[in-house]
Coordinates of C-alpha atoms in Angstrom, one line a residue:
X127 CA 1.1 -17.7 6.6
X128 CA -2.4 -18.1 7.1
X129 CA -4.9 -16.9 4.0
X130 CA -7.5 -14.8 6.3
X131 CA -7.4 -13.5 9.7
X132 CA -9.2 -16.3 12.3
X133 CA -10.3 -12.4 14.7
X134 CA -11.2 -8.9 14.9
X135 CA -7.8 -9.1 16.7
X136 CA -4.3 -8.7 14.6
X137 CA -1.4 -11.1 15.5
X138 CA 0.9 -8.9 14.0
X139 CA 1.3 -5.2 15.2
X140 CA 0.8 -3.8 11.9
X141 CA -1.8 -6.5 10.9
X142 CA 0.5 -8.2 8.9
X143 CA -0.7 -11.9 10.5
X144 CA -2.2 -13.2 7.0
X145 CA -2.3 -12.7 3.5
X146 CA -5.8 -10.6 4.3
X147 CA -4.0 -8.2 6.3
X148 CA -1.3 -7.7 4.0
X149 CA -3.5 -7.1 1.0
X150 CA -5.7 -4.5 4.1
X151 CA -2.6 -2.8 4.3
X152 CA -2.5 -2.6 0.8
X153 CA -5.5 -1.6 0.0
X154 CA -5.8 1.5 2.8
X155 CA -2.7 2.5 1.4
X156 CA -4.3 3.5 -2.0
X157 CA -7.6 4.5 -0.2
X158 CA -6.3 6.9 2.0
X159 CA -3.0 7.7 -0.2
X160 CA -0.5 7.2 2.7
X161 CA 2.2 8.8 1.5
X162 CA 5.3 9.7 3.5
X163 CA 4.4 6.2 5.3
X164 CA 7.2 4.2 4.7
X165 CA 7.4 0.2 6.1
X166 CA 11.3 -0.7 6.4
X167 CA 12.7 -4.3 6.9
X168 CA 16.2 -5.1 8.7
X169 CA 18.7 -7.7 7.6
X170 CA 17.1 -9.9 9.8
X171 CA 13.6 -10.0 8.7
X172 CA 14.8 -10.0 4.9
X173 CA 16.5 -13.5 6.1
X174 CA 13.8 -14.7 7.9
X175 CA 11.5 -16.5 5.6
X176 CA 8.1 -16.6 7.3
X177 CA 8.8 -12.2 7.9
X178 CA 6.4 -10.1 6.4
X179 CA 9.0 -8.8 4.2
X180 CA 9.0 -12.6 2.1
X181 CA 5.2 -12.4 2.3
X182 CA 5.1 -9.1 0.3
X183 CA 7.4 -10.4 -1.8
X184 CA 5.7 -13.0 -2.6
X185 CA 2.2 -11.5 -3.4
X186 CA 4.5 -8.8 -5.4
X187 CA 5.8 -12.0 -7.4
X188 CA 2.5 -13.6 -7.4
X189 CA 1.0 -10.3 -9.3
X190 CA -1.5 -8.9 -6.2
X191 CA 0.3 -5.9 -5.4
X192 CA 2.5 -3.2 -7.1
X193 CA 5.4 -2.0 -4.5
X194 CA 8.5 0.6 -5.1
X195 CA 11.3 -1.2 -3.3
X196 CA 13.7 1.9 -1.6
X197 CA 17.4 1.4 0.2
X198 CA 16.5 3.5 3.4
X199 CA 18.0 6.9 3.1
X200 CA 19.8 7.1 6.2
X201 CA 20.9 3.2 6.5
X202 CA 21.2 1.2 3.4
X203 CA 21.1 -1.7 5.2
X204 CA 17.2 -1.5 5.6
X205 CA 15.0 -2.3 2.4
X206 CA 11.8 -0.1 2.2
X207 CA 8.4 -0.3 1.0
X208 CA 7.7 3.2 -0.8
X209 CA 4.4 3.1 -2.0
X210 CA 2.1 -0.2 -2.4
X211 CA -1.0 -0.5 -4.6
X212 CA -3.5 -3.2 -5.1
X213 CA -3.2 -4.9 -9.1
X214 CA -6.5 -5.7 -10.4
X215 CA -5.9 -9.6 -9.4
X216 CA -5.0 -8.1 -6.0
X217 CA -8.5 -6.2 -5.5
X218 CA -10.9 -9.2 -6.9
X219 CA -8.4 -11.5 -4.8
X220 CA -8.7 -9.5 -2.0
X221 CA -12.9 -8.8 -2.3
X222 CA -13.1 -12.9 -2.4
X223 CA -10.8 -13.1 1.3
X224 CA -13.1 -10.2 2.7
X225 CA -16.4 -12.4 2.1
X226 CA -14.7 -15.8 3.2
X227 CA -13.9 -14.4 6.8
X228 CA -16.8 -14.6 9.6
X229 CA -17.3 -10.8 9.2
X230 CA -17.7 -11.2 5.7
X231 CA -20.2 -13.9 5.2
X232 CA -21.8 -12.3 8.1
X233 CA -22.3 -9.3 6.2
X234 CA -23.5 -11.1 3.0
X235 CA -26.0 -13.0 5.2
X236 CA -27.4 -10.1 6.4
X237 CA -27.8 -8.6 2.9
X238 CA -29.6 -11.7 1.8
X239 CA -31.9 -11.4 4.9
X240 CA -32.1 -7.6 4.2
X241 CA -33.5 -7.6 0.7
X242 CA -35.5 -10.5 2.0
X243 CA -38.1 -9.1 4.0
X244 CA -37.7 -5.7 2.0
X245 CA -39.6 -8.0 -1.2
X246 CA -41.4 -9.6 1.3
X247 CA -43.1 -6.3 2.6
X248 CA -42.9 -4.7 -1.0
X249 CA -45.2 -8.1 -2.3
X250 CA -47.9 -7.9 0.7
X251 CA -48.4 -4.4 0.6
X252 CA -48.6 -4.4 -3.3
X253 CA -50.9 -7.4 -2.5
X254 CA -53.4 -5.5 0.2
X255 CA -53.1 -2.1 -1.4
X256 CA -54.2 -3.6 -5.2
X257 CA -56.2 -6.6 -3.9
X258 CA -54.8 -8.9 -5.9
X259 CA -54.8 -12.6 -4.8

């Protein structure tokens, strides 16, 4: 599985096409307290290793997120993702994969450029208005 996405576009229908989008996923689902939104994984994709399913697993092992694993109500052959949150490794983790991807250095770029010419207008009208030289 990749580390960040390489688009705008997801690979995965639910944006589940890299460690980034997982940790999205994640992280809106604190944000915007999505409860009652429940992801559920078949026999199949608990077998198949490169699923989504293994990938949460493994960023639950690895100490990025927090996840209450369910049995499906209605078929107990599904396992189910209950509620997700972000650890404290997982939000620094995933604030360092936000600034690495081409929207997120963009972004920092344009800060720096930003706060560039604000000094840069601050220092020449301090300099005409006081007259100093």
């Amino acid at each position: 599985m990749r580390l960040i996405r390489k688009s705008l576009i997801w690979e995965h229908p639910a944006g589940f096409d890299s460690i980034q989008g997982l940790l999205d996923y994640a992280h809106n689902y604190a944000l915007h307290r999505l409860d009652g939104l429940v992801i559920c994984f078949n026999k199949e994709e608990i077998n198949n290793f490169n699923s989504p399913y293994h990938n949460f697993k493994e960023l639950e092992k690895e100490g990025y997120i927090k996840i209450e694993w369910r049995t499906a109500e209605n078929n107990p052959s599904l396992e189910c993702i209950y509620q997700i949150d972000l650890t404290v490794k997982g939000k620094i983790y995933y604030e360092e994969l936000k600034k690495k991807t081409i929207i997120g250095s963009t972004r920092e770029r344009a800060k720096t450029i930003f706060w560039a010419i604000v000094s840069s207008a601050i220092t020449a009208y301090l300099v005409i208005k006081l007259g100093l030289k």
